[in-house]
Coordinates of C-alpha atoms in Angstrom, one line a residue:
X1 CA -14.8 113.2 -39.9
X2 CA -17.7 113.4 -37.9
X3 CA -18.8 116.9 -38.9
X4 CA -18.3 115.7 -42.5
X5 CA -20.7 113.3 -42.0
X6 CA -23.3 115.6 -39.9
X7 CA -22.8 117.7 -42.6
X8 CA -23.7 115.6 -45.9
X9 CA -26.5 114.3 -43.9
X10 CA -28.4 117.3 -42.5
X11 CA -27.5 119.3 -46.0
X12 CA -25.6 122.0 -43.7
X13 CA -22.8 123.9 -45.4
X14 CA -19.2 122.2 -43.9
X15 CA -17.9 125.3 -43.1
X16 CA -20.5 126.3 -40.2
X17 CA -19.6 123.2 -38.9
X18 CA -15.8 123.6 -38.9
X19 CA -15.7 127.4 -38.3
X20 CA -17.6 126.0 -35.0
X21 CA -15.3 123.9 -34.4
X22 CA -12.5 126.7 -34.3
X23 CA -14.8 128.8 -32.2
X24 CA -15.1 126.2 -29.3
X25 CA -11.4 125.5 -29.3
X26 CA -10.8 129.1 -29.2
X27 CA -11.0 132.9 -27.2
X28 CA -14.7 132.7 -25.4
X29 CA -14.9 128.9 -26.1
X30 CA -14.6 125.5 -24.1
X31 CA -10.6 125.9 -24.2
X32 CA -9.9 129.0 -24.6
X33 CA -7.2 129.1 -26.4
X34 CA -5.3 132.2 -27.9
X35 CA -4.4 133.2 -31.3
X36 CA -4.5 135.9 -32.8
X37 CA -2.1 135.6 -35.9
X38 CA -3.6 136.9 -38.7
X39 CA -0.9 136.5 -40.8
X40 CA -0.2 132.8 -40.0
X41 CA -4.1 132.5 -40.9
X42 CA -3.7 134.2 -44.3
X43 CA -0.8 132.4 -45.4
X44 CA -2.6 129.0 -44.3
X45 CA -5.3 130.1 -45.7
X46 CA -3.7 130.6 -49.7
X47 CA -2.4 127.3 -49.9
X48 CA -5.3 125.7 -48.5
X49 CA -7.0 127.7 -51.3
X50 CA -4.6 126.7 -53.8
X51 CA -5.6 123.0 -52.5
X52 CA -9.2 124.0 -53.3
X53 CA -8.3 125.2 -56.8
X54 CA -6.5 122.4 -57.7
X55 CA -9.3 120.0 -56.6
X56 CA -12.2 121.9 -58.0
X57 CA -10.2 122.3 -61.5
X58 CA -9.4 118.5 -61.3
X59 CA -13.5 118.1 -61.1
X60 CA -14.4 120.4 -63.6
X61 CA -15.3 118.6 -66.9
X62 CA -14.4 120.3 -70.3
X63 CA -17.4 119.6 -72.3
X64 CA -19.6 121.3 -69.4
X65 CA -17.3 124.1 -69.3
X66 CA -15.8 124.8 -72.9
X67 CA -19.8 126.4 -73.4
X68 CA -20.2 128.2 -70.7
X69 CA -16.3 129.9 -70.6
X70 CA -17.0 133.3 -72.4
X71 CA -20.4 133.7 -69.7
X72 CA -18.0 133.1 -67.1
X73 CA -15.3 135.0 -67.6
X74 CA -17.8 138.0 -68.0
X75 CA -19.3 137.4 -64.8
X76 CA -15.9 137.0 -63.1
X77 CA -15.0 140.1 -64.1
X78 CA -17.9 142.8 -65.1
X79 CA -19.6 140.8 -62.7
X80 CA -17.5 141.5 -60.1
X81 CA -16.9 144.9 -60.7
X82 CA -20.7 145.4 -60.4
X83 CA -20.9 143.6 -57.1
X84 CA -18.3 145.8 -55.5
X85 CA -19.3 149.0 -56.6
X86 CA -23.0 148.3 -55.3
X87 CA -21.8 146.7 -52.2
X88 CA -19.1 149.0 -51.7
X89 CA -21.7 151.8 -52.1
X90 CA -24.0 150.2 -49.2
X91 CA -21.1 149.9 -47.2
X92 CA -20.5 153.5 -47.1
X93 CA -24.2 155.2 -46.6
X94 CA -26.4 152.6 -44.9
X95 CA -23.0 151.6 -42.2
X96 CA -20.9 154.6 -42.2
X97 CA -17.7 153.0 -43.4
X98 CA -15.0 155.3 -45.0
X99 CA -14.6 154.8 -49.0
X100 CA -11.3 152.5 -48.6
X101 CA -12.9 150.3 -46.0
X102 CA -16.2 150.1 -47.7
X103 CA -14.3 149.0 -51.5
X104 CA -12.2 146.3 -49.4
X105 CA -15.7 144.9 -47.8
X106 CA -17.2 145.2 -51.2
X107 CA -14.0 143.3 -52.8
X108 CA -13.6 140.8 -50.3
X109 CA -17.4 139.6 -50.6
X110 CA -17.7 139.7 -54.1
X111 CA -16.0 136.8 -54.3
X112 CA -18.1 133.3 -54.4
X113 CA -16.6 130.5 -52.6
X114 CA -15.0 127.6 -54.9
X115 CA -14.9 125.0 -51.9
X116 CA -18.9 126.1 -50.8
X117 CA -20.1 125.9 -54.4
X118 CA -18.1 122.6 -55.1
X119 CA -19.5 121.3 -52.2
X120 CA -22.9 122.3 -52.3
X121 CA -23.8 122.3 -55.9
X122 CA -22.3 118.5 -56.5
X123 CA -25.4 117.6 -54.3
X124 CA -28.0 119.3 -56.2
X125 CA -29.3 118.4 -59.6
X126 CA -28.8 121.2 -61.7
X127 CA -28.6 121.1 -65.8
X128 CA -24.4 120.6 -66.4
X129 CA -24.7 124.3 -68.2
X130 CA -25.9 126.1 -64.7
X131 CA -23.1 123.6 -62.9
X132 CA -20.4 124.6 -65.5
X133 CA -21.5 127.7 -65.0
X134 CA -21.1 128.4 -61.3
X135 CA -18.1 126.0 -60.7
X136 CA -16.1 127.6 -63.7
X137 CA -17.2 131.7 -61.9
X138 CA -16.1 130.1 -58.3
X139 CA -12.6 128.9 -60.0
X140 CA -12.0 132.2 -61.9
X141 CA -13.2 135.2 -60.1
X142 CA -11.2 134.6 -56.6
X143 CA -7.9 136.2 -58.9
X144 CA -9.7 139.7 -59.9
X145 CA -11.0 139.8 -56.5
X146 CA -7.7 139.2 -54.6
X147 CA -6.0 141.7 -57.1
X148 CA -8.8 144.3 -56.0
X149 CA -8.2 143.6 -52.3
X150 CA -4.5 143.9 -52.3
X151 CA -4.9 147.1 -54.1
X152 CA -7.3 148.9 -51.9
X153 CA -5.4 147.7 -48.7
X154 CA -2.5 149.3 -49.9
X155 CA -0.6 152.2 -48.2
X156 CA -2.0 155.4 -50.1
X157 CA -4.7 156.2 -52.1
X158 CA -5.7 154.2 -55.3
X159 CA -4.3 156.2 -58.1
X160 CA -5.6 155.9 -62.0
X161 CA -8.7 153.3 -61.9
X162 CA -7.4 152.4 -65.5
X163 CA -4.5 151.6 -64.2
X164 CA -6.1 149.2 -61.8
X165 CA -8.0 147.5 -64.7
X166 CA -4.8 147.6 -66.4
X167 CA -3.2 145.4 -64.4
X168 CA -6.1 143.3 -63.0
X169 CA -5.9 142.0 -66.9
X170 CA -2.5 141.8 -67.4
X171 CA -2.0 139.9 -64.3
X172 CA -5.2 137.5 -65.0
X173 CA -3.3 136.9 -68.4
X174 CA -0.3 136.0 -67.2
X175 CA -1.3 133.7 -64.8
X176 CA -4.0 132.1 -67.4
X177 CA -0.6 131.5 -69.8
X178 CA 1.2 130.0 -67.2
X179 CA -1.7 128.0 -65.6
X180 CA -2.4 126.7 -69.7
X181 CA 1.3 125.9 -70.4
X182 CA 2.3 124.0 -67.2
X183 CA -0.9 122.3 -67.0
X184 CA -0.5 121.0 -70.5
X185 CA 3.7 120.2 -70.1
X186 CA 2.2 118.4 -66.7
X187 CA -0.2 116.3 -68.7
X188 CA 1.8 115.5 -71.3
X189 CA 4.9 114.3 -69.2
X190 CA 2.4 112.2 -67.2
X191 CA 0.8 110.3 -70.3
X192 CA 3.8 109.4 -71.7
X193 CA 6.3 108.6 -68.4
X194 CA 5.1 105.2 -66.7
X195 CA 6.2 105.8 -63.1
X196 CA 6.9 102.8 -61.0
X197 CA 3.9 103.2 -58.3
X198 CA 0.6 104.1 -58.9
X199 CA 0.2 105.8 -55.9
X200 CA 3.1 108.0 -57.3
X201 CA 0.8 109.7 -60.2
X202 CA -1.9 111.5 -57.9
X203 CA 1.3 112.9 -55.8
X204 CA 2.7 114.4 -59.3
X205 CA -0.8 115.4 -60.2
X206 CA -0.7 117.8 -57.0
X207 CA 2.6 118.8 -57.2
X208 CA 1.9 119.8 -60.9
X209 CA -1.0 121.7 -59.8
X210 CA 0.6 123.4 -56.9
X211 CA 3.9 124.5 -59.2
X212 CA 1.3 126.3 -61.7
X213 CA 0.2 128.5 -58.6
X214 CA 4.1 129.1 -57.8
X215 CA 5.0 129.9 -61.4
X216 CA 2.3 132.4 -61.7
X217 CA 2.7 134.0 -58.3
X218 CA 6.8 134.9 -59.1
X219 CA 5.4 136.1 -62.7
X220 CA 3.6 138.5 -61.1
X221 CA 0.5 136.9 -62.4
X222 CA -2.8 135.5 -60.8
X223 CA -1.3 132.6 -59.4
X224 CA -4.9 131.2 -58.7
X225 CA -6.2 131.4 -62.2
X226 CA -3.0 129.5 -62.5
X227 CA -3.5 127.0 -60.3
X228 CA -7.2 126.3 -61.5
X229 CA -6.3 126.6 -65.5
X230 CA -3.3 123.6 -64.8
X231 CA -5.9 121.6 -62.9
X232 CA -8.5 121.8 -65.8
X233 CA -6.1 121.0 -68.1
X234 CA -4.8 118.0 -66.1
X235 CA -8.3 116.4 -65.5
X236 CA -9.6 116.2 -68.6
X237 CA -6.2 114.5 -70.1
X238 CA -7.1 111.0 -69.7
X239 CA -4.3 110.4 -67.4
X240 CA -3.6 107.1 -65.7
X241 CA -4.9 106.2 -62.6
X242 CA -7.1 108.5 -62.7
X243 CA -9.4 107.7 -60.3
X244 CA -7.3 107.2 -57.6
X245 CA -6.1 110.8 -58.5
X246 CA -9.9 112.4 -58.0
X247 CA -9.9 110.6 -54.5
X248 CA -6.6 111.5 -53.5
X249 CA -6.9 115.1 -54.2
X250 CA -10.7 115.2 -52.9
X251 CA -9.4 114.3 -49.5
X252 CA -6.6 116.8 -49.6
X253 CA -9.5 119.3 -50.4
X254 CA -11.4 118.2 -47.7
X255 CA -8.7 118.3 -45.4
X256 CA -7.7 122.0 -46.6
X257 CA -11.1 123.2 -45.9
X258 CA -11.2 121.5 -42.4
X259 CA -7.4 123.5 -41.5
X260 CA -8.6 126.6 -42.8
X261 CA -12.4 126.9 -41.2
X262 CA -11.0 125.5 -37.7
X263 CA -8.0 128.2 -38.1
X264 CA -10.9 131.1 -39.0
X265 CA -13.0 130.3 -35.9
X266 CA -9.7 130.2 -33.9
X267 CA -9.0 134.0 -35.3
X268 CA -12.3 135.2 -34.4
X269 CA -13.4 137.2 -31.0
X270 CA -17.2 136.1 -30.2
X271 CA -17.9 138.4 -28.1
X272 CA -16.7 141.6 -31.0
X273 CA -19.3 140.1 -33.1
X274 CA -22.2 141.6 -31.3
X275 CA -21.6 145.1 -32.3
X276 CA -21.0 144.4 -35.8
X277 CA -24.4 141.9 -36.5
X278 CA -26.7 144.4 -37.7
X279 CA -24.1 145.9 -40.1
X280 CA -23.1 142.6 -41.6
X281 CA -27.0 141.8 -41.9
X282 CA -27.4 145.2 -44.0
X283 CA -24.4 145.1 -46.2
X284 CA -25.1 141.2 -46.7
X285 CA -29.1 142.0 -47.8
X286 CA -27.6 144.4 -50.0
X287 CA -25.7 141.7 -51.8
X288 CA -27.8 138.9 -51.7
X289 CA -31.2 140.9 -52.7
X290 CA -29.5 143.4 -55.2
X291 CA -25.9 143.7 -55.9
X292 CA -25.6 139.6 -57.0
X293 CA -28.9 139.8 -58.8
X294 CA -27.6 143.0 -61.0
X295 CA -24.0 141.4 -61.8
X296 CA -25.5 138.5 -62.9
X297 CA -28.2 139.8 -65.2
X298 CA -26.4 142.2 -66.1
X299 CA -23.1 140.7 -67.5
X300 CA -24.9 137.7 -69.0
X301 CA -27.0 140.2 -70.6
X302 CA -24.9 139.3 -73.9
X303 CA -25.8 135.7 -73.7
X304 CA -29.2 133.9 -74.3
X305 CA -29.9 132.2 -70.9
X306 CA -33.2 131.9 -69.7
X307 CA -34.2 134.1 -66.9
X308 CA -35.0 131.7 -64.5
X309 CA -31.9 130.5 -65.0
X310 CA -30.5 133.5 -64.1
X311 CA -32.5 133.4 -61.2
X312 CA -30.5 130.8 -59.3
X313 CA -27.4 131.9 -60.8
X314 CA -28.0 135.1 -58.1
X315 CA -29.3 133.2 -55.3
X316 CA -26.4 130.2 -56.3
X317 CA -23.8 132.7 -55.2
X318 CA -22.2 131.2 -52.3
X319 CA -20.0 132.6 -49.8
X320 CA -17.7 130.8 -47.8
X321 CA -14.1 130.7 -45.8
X322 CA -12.2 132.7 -49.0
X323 CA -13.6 136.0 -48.2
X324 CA -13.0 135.5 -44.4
X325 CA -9.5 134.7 -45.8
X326 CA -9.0 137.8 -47.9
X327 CA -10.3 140.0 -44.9
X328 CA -6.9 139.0 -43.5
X329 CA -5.3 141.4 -46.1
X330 CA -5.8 144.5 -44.7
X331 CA -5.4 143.1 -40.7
X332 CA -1.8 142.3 -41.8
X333 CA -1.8 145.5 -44.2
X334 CA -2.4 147.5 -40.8
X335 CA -5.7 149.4 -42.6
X336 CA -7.3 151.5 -39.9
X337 CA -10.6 149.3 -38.8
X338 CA -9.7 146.3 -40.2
X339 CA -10.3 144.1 -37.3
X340 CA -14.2 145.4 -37.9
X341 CA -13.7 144.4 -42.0
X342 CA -13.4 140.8 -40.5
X343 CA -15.7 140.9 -37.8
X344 CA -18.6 141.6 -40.5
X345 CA -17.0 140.1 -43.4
X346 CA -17.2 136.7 -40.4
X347 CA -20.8 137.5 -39.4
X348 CA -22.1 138.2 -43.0
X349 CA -20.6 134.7 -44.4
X350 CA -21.9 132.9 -41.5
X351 CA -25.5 134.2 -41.9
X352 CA -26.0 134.3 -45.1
X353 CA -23.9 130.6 -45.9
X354 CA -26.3 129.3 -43.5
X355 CA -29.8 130.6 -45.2
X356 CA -28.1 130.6 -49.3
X357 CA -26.6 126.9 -49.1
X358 CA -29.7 124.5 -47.6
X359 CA -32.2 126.5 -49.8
X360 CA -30.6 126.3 -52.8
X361 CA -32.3 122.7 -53.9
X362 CA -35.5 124.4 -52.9
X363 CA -34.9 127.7 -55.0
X364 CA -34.0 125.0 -57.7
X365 CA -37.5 122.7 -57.5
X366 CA -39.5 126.0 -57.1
X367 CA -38.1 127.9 -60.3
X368 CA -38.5 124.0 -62.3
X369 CA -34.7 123.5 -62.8
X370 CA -33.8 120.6 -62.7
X371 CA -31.0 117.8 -64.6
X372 CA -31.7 116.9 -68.1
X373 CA -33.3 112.7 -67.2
X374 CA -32.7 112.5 -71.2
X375 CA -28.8 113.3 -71.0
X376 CA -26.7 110.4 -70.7
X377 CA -24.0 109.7 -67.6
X378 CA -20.6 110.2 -68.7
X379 CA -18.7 107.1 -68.6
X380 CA -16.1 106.3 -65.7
X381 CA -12.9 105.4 -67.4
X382 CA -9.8 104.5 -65.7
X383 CA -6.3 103.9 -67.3
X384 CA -3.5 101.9 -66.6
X385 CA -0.5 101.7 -68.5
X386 CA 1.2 98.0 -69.6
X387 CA 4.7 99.2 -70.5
X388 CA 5.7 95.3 -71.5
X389 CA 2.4 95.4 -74.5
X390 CA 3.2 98.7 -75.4
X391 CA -0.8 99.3 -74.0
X392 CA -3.0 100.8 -72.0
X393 CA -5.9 98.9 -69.9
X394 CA -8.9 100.9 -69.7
X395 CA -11.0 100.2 -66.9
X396 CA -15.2 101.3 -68.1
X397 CA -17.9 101.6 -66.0
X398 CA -21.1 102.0 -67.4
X399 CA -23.2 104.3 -65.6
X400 CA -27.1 104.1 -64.9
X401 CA -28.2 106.2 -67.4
X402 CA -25.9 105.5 -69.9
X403 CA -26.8 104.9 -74.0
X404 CA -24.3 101.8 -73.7
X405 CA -26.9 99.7 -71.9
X406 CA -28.3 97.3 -74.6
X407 CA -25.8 97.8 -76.8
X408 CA -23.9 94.4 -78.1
X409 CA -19.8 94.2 -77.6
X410 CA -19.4 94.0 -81.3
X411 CA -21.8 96.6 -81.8
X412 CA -19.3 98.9 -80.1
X413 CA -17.0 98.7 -83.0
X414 CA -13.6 99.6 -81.0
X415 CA -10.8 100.2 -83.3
X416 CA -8.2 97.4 -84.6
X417 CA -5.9 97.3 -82.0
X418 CA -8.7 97.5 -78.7
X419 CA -10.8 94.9 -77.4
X420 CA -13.1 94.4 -74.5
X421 CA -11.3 91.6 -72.9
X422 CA -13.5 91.2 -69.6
X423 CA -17.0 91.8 -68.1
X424 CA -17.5 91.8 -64.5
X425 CA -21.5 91.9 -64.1
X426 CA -22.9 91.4 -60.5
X427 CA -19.9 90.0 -58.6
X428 CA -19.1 87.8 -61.8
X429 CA -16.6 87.8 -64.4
X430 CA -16.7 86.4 -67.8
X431 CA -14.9 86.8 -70.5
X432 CA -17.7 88.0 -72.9
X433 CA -18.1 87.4 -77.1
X434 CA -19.4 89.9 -79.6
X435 CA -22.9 88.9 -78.9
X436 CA -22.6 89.6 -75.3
X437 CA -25.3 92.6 -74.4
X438 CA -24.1 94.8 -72.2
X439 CA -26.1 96.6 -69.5
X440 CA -25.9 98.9 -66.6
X441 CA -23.8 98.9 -63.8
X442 CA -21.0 96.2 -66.1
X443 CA -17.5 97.2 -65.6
X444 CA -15.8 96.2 -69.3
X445 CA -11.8 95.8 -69.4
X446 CA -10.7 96.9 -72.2
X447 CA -6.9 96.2 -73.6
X448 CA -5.8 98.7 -76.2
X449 CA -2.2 99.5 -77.9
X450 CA -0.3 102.6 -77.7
X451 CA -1.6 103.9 -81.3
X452 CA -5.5 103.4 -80.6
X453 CA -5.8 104.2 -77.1
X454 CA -7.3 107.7 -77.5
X455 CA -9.4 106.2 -80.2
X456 CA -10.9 103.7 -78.2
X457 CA -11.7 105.7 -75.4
X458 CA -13.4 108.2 -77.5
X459 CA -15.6 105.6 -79.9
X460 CA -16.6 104.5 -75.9
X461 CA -17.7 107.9 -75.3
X462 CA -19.3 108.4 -78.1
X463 CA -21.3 105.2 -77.6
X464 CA -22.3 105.9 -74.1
X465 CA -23.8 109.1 -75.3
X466 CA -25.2 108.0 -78.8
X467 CA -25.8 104.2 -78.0
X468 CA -24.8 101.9 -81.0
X469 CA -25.6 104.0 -84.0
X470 CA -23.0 106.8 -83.0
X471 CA -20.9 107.8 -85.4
X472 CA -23.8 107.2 -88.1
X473 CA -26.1 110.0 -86.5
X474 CA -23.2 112.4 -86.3
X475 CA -22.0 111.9 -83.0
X476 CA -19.2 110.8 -81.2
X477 CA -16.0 110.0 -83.2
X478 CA -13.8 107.1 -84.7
X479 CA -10.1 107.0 -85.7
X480 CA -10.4 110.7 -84.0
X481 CA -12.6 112.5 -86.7
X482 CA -16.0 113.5 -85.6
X483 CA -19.0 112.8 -87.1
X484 CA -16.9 109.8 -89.2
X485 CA -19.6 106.6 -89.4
X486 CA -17.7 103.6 -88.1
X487 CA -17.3 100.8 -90.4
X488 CA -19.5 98.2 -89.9
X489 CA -17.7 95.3 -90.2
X490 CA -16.2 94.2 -87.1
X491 CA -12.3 93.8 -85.9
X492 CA -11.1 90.4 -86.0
X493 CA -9.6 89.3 -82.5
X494 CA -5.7 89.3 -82.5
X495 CA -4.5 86.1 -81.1
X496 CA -0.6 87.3 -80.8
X497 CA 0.2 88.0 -77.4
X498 CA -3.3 86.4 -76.2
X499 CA -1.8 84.9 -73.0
X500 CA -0.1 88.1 -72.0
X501 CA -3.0 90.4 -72.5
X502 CA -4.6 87.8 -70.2
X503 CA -1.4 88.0 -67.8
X504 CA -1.9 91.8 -67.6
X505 CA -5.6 91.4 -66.9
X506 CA -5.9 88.7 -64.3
X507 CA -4.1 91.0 -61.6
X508 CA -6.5 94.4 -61.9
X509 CA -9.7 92.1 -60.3
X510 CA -8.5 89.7 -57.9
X511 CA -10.9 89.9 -55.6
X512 CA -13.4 89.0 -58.3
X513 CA -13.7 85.3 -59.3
X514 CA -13.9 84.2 -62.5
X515 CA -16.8 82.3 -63.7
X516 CA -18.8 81.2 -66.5
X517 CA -20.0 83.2 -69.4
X518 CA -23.7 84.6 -69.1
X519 CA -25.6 82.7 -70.9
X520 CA -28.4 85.0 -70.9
X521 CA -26.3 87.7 -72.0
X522 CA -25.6 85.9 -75.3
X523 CA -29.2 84.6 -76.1
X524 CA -30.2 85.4 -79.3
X525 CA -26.6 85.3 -80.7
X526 CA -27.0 82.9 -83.8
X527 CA -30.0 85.4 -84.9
X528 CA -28.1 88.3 -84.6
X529 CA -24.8 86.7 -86.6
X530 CA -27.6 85.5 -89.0
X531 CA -28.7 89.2 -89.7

């Protein structure tokens, strides 16, 4: 806990901290202590990977994504390609490596780091198409890369490099078919089975999440694209509970990268580092300066992003504890010099983690990228079913920068069926009228039945990114068609059921006291009904 803390507060990449950690507790540190079991440390290693995944999937959102999928799916691929061959390449006439050892050193850095991207780039500012960008690379390319890995560390030569690409693909597409189907089956189960606990959802959440990987791995597919396709699909779902969920697996996340950093420093022999600095330093300048700069630019050479762009998308391309992991391979493979694979596959990540990750904000403010001030925050949405109204409760917060702010509650014009039944504004609650203005930082309550739900959370949406007039300038949607105008009349109040919808709200804030309506917050009603 304490090195997360140093960490978010000196801007420090986690993993230095926690690889530290390992290296004090173990062989030429303050205890001492001896392991050396590489394969303990790879299998560790894949599920707390798998953790990673899962998390990082959970995080990504769709709409930043959906744009950015073909770029990068190019750059997790060509890209990688690129970035071994040139690495690889180095490997073999500025060190002196052997062909297989170089193409495994090439592979296994190739790879950026979901967890040290994640980490790092949810701290920086960046424009959501760079962000989409990088997380969505960091979630697909660790399946190509491990495929490569595995096949170079095999016993005997690498026969057919068609072959290889062959099965690269087919194995990528299995696992992207099983990752789509369970993670949709998982979604849809969840939406429409109440469980008895809340606490219960962001255990099935995981558990989806973690089958997906399973599934693909016995398919004989990427098991990791798996993992991360399920998780995508799951958090953009609208699923109850859901932020509980996001915290519950962003601690599991943190708690797989602590295992597996502490485990890495454990592995590692200080003192065989020394030998192996400069050539890590070489083979790592090589890929910082010119084999990440070339797969980049070169596979997004189809699209139209800006250069600069591009720019920090090859200086963005952070390393972290994966391709320490997937070093491991050939160690338990028995490939001859693999213990020197690790030691600068080790040294490289460390340097270069420690120079890529605190410049990056500074990279970012020197080439002028920066996030859009003009794009509005997405809107914080929780859910939780009410099996005896045959309803949902939608919990809304409304972000700082959100289009929502100024916008009167009948001006939202929620679907028959939905209505904002609480306002909680400053400590205080009221129960607000359609005149009430709302503004940033309110949390609404909003109680919605089982045919409208979707609808009323999109027309939310589509208000907190259009303001009032959405729907009439084309954006957001109502009664789920997009672009549709709303209706401008608004819904009259049901008064069936009134006490129970109360019942089922009074519960959700009970550390919040009820008190009077704002008055302020409805001055200027009678002009407004009058217009």
């Amino acid at each position: 806990m304490a090195a997360v803390r140093i960490s978010s507060r000196s801007g420090l990449p986690s993993l230095l901290l926690y690889l530290g950690i390992g290296i004090a507790l173990g062989q030429d540190g303050i205890f001492d202590v001896k392991f050396d079991n590489a394969e303990l440390t790879q299998v560790i290693g894949y599920a707390a990977l798998v953790v990673i995944l899962a998390e990082g999937g959970l995080g990504a959102k769709w709409k930043e994504v959906r744009p950015v999928l073909p770029a990068a799916a190019m750059v997790s691929t060509v890209g990688v390609g690129i970035s071994v061959g040139i690495t690889a390449s180095a490997a073999h006439y500025l060190v002196g490596l052997d062909w297989r050892q170089a193409l495994i050193i090439g592979a296994v850095v190739s790879s950026t780091d979901a967890a040290a991207v994640f980490s790092v780039l949810r701290r920086v500012p960046l424009p959501s198409r760079i962000t989409g960008l990088l997380e969505a690379e960091s979630g697909f390319n660790d399946a190509p890369v491990v495929i490569l890995v595995v096949a170079f560390s095999a016993v005997g030569p690498v026969e057919h490099w068609y072959l290889l690409i062959g099965e690269i693909a087919m194995e990528l597409a299995i696992g992207a078919a099983i990752g789509i189907t369970v993670g949709w089956l998982g979604s849809l189960g969840l939406r429409h089975v109440a469980l008895p606990a809340s606490g219960l959802y962001p255990i099935a959440v995981m558990a989806i999440a973690v089958t997906a990987y399973a599934a693909g791995a016995m398919a004989h597919g990427s098991g990791f694209l798996a993992v991360y396709l399920a998780a995508m699909i799951l958090g953009n779902s609208k699923l109850p509970h859901w932020p509980a969920t996001r915290g519950f697996a962003d601690g599991l996340g943190w708690l797989a990268q602590i295992g597996m950093f502490v485990l890495l420093g454990l592995l590692v022999t200080p003192h065989d580092l020394v030998d192996d600095f400069w050539p890590a330093v070489v083979v790592g300048l090589v890929l910082t300066m010119v084999a990440r700069p070339l797969s980049v630019f070169l596979s997004l050479a189809p699209f139209r992003l800006p250069a600069r762009e591009k720019v920090l998308m090859s200086w963005a391309g952070l390393r972290g504890a994966v391709p320490i992991i997937l070093a491991t391979i050939p160690m338990v493979s028995g490939v001859e010099g693999s213990t020197r694979i690790f030691n600068i596959v080790f040294v490289l990540v460390i340097v270069y983690t420690l120079i890529q990750g605190p410049t990056l904000p500074w990279v970012a403010a020197k080439l002028k990228i920066a996030d859009d001030e003009a794009e509005a925050d997405d809107l914080g949405v929780e859910s939780a079913p009410l099996e005896r109204l045959r309803g949902h409760l939608l919990s809304v917060d409304i972000p700082e920068k959100s289009k929502m702010h100024g916008v009167e509650v009948g001006e939202l014009r929620l679907p028959a069926g939905a209505a904002v039944t609480l306002v909680v504004r400053q400590e205080e609650s009221f129960v607000p009228s359609p005149t009430t203005v709302l503004r940033r930082g309110d949390e609404l309550l909003v109680v919605a039945t089982d045919p409208v739900r979707d609808q009323a959370e999109a027309r939310l949406r589509a208000v907190g990114e259009g303001g009032k007039l959405a729907g009439w300038l084309g954006t957001g949607t109502v009664s789920g068609t997009p672009g549709r105008p709303a209706p401008a009349r608004l819904a009259k109040p049901s008064t069936a059921g009134g006490s129970a919808v109360r019942q089922a709200v009074k519960p959700v804030r009970p550390v919040k006291k009820l008190g009077p309506a704002d008055d302020a917050s409805t001055t200027g009603g009678t002009n407004a009904r009058r217009s």
